Coordinates of C-alpha atoms in Angstrom, one line a residue:
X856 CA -95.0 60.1 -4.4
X857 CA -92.2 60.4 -7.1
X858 CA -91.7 64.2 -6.0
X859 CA -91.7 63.3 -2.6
X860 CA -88.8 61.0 -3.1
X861 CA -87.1 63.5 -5.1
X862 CA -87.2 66.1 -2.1
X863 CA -86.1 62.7 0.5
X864 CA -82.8 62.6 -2.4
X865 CA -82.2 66.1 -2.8
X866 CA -82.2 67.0 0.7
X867 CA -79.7 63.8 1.8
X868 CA -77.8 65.1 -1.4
X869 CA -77.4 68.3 0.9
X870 CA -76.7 66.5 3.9
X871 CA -74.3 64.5 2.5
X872 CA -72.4 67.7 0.7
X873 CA -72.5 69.7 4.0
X874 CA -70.5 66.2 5.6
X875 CA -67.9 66.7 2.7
X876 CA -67.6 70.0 3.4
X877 CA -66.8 69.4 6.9
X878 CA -64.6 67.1 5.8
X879 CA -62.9 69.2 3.6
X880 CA -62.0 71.7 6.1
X881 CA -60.3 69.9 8.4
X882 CA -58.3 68.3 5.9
X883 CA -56.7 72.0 4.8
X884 CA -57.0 73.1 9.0
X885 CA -53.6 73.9 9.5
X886 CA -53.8 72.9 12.9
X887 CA -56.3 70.3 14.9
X888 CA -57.2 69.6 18.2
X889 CA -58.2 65.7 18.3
X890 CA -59.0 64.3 21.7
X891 CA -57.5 60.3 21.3
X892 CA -59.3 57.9 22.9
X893 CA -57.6 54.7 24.0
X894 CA -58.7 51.7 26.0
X895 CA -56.7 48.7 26.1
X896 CA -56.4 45.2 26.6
X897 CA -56.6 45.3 30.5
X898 CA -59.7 46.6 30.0
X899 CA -59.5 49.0 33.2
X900 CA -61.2 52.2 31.5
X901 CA -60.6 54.6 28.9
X902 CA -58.1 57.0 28.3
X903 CA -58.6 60.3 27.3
X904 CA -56.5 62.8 25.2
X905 CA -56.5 66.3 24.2
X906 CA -53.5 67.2 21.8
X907 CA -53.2 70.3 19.3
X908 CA -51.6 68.6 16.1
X909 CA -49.3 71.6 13.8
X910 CA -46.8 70.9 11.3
X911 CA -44.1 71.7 14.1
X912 CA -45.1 68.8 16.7
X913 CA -48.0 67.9 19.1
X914 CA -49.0 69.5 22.6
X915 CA -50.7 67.4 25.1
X916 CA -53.2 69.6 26.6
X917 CA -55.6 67.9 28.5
X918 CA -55.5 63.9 30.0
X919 CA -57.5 61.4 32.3
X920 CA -58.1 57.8 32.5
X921 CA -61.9 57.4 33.5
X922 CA -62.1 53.8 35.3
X923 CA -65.0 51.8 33.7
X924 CA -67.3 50.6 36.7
X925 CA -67.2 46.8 37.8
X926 CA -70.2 45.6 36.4
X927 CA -69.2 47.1 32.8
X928 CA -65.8 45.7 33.2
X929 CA -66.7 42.1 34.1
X930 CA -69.0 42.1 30.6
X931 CA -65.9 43.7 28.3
X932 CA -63.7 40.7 29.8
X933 CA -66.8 38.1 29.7
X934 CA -67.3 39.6 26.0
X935 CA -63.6 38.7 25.2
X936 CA -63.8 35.5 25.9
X937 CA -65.6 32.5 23.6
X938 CA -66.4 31.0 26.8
X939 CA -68.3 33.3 28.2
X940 CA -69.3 36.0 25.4
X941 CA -72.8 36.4 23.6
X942 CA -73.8 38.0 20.1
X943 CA -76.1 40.2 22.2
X944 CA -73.3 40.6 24.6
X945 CA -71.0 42.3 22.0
X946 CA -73.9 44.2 20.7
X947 CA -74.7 46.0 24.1
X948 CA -71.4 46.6 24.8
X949 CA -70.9 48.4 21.3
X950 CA -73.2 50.9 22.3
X951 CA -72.9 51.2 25.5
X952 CA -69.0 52.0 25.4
X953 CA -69.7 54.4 22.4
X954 CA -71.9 56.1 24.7
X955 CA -69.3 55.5 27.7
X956 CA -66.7 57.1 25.2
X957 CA -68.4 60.2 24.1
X958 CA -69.2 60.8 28.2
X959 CA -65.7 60.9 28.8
X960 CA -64.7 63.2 26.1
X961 CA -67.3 66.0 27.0
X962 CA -65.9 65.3 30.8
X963 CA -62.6 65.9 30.5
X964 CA -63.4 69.3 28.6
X965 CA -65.3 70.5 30.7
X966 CA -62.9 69.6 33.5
X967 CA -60.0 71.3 31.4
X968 CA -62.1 74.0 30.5
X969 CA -61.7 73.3 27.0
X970 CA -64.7 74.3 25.0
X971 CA -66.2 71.3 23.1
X972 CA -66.8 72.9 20.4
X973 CA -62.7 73.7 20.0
X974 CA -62.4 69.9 19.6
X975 CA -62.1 69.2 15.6
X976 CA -61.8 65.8 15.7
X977 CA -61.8 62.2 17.9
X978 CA -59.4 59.6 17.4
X979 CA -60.9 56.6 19.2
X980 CA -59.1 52.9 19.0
X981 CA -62.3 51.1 20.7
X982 CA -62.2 48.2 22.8
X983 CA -60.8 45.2 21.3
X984 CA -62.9 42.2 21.9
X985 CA -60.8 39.5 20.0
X986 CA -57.5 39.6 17.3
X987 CA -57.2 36.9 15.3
X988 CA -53.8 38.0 13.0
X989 CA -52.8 36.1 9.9
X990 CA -51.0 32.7 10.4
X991 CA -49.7 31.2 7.6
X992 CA -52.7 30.7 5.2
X993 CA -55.3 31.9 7.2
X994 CA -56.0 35.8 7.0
X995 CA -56.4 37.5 10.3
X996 CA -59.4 39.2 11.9
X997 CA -60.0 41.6 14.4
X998 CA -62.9 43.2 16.9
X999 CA -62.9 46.7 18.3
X1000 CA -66.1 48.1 19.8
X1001 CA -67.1 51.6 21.0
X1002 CA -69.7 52.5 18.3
X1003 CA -68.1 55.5 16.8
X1004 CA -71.4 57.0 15.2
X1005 CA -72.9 57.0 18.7
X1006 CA -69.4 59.0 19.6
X1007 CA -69.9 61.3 16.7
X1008 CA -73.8 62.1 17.5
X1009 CA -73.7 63.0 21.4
X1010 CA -70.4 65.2 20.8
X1011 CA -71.1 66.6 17.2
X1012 CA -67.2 65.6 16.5
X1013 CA -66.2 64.3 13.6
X1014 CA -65.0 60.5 14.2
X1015 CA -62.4 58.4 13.3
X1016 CA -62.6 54.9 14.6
X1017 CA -61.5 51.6 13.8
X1018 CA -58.2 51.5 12.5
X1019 CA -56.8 48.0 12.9
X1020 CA -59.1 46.0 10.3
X1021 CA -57.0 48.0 7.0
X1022 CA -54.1 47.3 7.7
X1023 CA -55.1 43.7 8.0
X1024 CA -57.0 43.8 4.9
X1025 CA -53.7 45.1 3.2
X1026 CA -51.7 41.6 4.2
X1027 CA -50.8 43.2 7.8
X1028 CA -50.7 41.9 11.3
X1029 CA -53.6 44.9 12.4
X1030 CA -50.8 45.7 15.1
X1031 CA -48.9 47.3 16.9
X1032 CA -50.3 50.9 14.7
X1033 CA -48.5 52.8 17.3
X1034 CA -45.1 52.8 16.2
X1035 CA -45.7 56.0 13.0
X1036 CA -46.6 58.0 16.2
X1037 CA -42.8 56.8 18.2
X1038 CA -41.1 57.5 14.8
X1039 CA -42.5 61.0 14.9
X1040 CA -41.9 61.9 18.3
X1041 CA -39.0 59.7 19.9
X1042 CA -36.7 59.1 17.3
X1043 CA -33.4 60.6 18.3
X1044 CA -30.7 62.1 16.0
X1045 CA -28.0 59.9 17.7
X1046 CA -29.3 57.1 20.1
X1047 CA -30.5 53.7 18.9
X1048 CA -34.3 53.8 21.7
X1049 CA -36.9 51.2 22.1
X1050 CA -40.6 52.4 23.0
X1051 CA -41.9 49.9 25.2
X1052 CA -45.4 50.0 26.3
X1053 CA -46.4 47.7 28.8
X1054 CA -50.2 47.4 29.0
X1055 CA -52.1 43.9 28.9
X1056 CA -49.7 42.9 27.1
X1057 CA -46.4 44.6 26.0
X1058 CA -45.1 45.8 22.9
X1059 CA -41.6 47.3 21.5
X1060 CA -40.6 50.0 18.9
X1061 CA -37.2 50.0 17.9
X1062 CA -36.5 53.4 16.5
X1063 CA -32.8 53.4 15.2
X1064 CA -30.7 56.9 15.3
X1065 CA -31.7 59.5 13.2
X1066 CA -33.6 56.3 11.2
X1067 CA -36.7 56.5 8.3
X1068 CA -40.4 55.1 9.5
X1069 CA -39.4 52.1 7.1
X1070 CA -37.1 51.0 9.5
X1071 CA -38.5 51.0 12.3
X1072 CA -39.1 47.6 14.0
X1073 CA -41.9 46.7 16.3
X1074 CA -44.2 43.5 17.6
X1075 CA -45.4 42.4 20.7
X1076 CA -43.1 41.0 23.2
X1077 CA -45.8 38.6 24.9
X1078 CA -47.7 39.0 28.3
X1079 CA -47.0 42.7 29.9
X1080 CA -49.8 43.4 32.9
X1081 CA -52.7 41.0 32.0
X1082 CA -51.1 37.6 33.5
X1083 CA -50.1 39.5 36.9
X1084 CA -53.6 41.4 37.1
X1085 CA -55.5 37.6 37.1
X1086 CA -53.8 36.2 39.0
X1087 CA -53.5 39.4 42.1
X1088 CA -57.5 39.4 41.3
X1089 CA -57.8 35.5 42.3
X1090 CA -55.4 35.8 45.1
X1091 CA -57.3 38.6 46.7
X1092 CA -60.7 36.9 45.6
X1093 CA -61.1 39.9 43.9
X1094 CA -60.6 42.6 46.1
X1095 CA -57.7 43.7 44.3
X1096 CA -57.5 43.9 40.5
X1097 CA -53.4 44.9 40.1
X1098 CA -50.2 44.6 42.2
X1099 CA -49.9 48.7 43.3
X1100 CA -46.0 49.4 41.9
X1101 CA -45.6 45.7 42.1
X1102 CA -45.4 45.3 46.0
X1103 CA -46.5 41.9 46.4
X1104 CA -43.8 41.1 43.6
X1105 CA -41.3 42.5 45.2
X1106 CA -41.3 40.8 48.6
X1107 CA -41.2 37.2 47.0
X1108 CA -39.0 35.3 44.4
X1109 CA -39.7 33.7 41.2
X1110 CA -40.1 30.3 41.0
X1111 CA -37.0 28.8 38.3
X1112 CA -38.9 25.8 37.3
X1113 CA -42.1 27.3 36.7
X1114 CA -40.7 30.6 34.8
X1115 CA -38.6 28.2 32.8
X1116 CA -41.3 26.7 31.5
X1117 CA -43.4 29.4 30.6
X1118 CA -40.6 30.7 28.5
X1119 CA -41.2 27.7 26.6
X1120 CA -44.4 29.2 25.0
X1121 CA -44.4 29.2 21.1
X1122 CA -45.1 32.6 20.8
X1123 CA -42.1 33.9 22.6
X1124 CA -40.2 31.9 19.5
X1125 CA -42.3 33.5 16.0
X1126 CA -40.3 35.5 14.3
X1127 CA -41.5 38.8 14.0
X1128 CA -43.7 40.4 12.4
X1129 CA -46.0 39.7 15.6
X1130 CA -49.4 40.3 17.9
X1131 CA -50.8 38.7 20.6
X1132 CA -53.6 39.3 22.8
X1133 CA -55.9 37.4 25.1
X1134 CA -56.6 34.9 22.9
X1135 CA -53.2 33.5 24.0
X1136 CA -52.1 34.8 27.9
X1137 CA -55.7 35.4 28.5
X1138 CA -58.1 33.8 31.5
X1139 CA -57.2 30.2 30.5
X1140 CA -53.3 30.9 30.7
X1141 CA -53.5 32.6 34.0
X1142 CA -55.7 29.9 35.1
X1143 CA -53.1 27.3 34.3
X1144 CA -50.3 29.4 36.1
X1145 CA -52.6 29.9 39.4
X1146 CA -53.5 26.2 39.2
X1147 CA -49.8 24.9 38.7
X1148 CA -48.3 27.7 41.5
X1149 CA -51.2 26.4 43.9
X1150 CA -50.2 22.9 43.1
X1151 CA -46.5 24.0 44.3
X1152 CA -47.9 25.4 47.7
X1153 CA -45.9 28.8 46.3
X1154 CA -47.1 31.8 48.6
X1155 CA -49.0 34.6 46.8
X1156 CA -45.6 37.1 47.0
X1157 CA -43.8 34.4 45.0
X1158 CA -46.7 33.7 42.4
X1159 CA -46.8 37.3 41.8
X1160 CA -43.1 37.8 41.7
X1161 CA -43.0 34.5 39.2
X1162 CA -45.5 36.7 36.8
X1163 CA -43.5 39.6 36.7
X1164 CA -40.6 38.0 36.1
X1165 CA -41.9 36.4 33.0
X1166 CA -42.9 39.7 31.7
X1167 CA -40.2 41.1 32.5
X1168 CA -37.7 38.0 30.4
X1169 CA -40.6 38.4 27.5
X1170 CA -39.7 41.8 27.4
X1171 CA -35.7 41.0 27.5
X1172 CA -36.0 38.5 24.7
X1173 CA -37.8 40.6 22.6
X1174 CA -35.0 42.9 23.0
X1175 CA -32.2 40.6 22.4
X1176 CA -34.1 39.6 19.0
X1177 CA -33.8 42.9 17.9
X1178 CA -30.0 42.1 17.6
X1179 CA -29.4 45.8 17.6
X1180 CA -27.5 47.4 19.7
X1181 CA -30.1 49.9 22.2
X1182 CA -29.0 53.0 23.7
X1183 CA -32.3 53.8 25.7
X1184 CA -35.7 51.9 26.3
X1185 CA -38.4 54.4 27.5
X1186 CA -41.3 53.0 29.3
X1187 CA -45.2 53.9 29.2
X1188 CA -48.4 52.5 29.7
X1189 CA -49.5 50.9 33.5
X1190 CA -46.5 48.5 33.7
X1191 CA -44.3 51.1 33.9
X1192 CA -45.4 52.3 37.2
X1193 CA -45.0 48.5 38.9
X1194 CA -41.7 49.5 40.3
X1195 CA -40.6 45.8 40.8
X1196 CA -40.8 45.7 36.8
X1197 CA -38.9 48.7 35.8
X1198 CA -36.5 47.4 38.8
X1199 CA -35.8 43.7 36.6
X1200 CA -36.2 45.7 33.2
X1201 CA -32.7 47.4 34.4
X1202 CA -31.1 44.3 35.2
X1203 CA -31.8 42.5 32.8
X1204 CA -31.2 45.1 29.7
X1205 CA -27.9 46.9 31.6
X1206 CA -26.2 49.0 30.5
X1207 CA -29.2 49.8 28.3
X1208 CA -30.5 53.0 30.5
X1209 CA -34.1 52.2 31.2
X1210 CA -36.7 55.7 31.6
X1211 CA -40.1 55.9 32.3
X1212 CA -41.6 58.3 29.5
X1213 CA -42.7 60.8 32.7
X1214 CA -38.3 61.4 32.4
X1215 CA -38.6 63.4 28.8
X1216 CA -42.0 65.3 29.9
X1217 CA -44.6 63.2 28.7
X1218 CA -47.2 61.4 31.0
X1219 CA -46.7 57.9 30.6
X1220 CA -50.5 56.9 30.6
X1221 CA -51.1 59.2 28.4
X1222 CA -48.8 58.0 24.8
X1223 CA -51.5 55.2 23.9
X1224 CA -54.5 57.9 23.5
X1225 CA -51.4 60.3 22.3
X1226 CA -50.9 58.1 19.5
X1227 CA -54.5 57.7 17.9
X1228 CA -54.7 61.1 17.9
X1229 CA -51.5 61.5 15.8
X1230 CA -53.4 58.5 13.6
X1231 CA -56.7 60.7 13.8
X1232 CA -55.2 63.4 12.2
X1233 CA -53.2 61.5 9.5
X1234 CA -56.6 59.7 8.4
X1235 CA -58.4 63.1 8.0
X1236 CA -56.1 64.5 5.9
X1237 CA -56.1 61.0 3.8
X1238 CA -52.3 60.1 4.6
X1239 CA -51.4 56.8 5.1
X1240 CA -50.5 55.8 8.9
X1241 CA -49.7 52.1 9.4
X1242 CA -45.7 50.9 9.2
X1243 CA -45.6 47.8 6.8
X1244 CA -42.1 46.8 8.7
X1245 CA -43.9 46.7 12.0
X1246 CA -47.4 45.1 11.0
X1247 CA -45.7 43.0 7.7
X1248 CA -48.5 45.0 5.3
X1249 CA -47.8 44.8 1.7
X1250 CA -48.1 48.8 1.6
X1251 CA -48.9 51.7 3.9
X1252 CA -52.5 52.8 4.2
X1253 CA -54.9 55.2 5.3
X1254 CA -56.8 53.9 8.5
X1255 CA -59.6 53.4 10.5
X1256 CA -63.4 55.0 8.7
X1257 CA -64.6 58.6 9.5
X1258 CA -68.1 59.3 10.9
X1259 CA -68.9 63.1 10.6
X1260 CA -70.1 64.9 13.1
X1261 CA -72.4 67.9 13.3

């Protein structure tokens, strides 16, 4: 019995050395191909992205969003909410998005015709289920899903997953992580930019001229597509889930009184550092707006135009608050194809010049996955990735946990 345990020790011993190993290499690979796996707040699938990662920059070589189907949507959303979420709920969900995740990965490869086995590494973000930052004297919490040893075991790639909870654990906000990725790819040797992604909700980096990570500025500006994605879904009784390039928006006009009030939500006045999430402009804040817009007999093209608009003003304030002067603001993520957006975003921030990201020769959609793979890659190598003056963490630190792979 004794020598049989020996053998059970001794050969997890091995296993656990050949992991290291592994390990090991990639941290001393010069160069890594990490497919980034990104699936935001919206909820509306995951995105999926091949980058090679060298010393001299990042090529995008492969990308795809893979919608999730209805049925698997309406649980993330249910799972989000206290409402209407389960403990068994989550658990599913956990596995059945790692499994979801993994799928898409080995997809878009093989739709590339990029061997699988050239992959070194996945970067995945998850699904987040619920953020709970600090406030005040409470510490913060947050939930991502997408079981990254499930990842790990049906592609044999080593995984990195869950990066938010460190940087939370070190004093931090958990968010936004993205902005060491902006620093390293946007920041321009003489204009002042903003990076602002507009997804469920939207988020700025301020990236100053030729300026160090530590001062870079960034926090969520409030609502970006999640308000206007309700309430297009309970206008159409759900046969549409988003306003296409923001055409319903753009044939009404936003209501003053109503969009003057919702400028009077608390969060648009905390200083940053900052997150939100659904926990805030979720279902019960679109259910509010829909409910107050009915009570006003407003026509759908105004409601819709009334969401925008407040997006679009979050957006502007956050801006303002930056009390910086701003040479360019590039837009990415699905709010910067709603036309009717990017249409207010000029107005409001001229003579700011206002891009999509598609302008400097990156796909738009694709700078969230981008992103964690740039994260992936700094974890492996055991370099810190988080930026304190974005998240308000007492120190940089190496994120998210590594599951080996085969």
């Amino acid at each position: 019995y004794i020598s049989s345990l020996w053998q059970q020790a001794h050969r997890q011993c091995i296993f656990s050395c050949m992991g290291q190993a592994t390990l090991r290499q990639l941290e001393t690979k010069r160069r890594l191909r990490v497919a980034g796996l990104m699936s935001g707040t919206s909820a509306d699938g995951v995105d999926v992205a091949i980058v090679d990662i060298a010393p001299e920059g990042c090529r995008l070589k492969a990308f795809h969003t893979y919608a999730y189907p209805n049925a698997l949507k309406r649980q993330v959303l249910d799972a989000c909410s206290p409402s209407t979420s389960s403990v068994d709920l989550i658990c599913r969900l956990n596995f059945a998005l790692g499994e979801l995740f993994a799928a898409a990965v080995v997809r878009l490869a093989r739709q590339s015709r990029i061997p699988l086995r050239s992959i070194d590494l996945i970067a995945s973000h998850g699904q987040t289920i619920h953020h709970l930052p600090p406030r005040k004297h409470k510490s913060g919490s947050t939930l991502q899903i997408g079981e990254p040893c499930v990842i790990a075991e049906r592609t044999g790639i080593t995984t990195v997953a869950d990066f938010r909870p460190r940087d939370i654990a070190a004093g931090g906000q958990g968010a936004p992580l993205v902005p060491f990725a902006d620093h390293a790819l946007f920041t321009h040797p003489r204009l002042n930019r903003v990076l602002c992604n507009i997804g469920g909700i939207a988020n700025i980096t301020f990236l100053r001229a030729a300026g160090r990570l530590e001062e870079v500025i960034a926090f969520d500006t409030g609502p970006g597509n999640m308000i206007m994605d309700a309430l297009i879904t309970g206008i159409t009784n759900g046969r549409r889930h988003y306003d296409n390039g923001g055409r319903l928006a753009s044939k009404g006009v936003a209501n003053a009184p109503v969009l003057r009030d919702l400028l009077k939500h608390p969060y648009l006045r905390r200083p940053a550092p900052k997150t939100t999430g659904r926990e805030e402009f979720g279902a019960d804040f679109a259910a509010g707006l829909h409910e107050r817009c009915r009570q006003l007999a407003l026509a759908p093209e105004d409601v819709m135009a009334t969401a925008c608009a407040f997006t679009a003003k979050t957006i502007e304030l956050g801006c303002r608050a930056l009390k910086r002067p701003i040479d360019e603001m590039i837009l990415c993520g699905g709010g910067s194809r709603n036309h009717h957006l990017v249409g207010l975003l000029r107005r409001e921030l001229a003579p700011t010049r206002v891009l999509v990201m598609d302008d400097l020769g990156l796909n738009a959609d694709a700078k969230e996955a981008v992103s964690f793979a740039i994260l992936g890659e700094r974890t492996i190598r055991g370099m810190a990735s988080n930026t304190p003056s974005a998240t308000g963490a007492n120190r940089p630190v190496v994120l998210g946990k590594i599951v080996p792979g085969r």
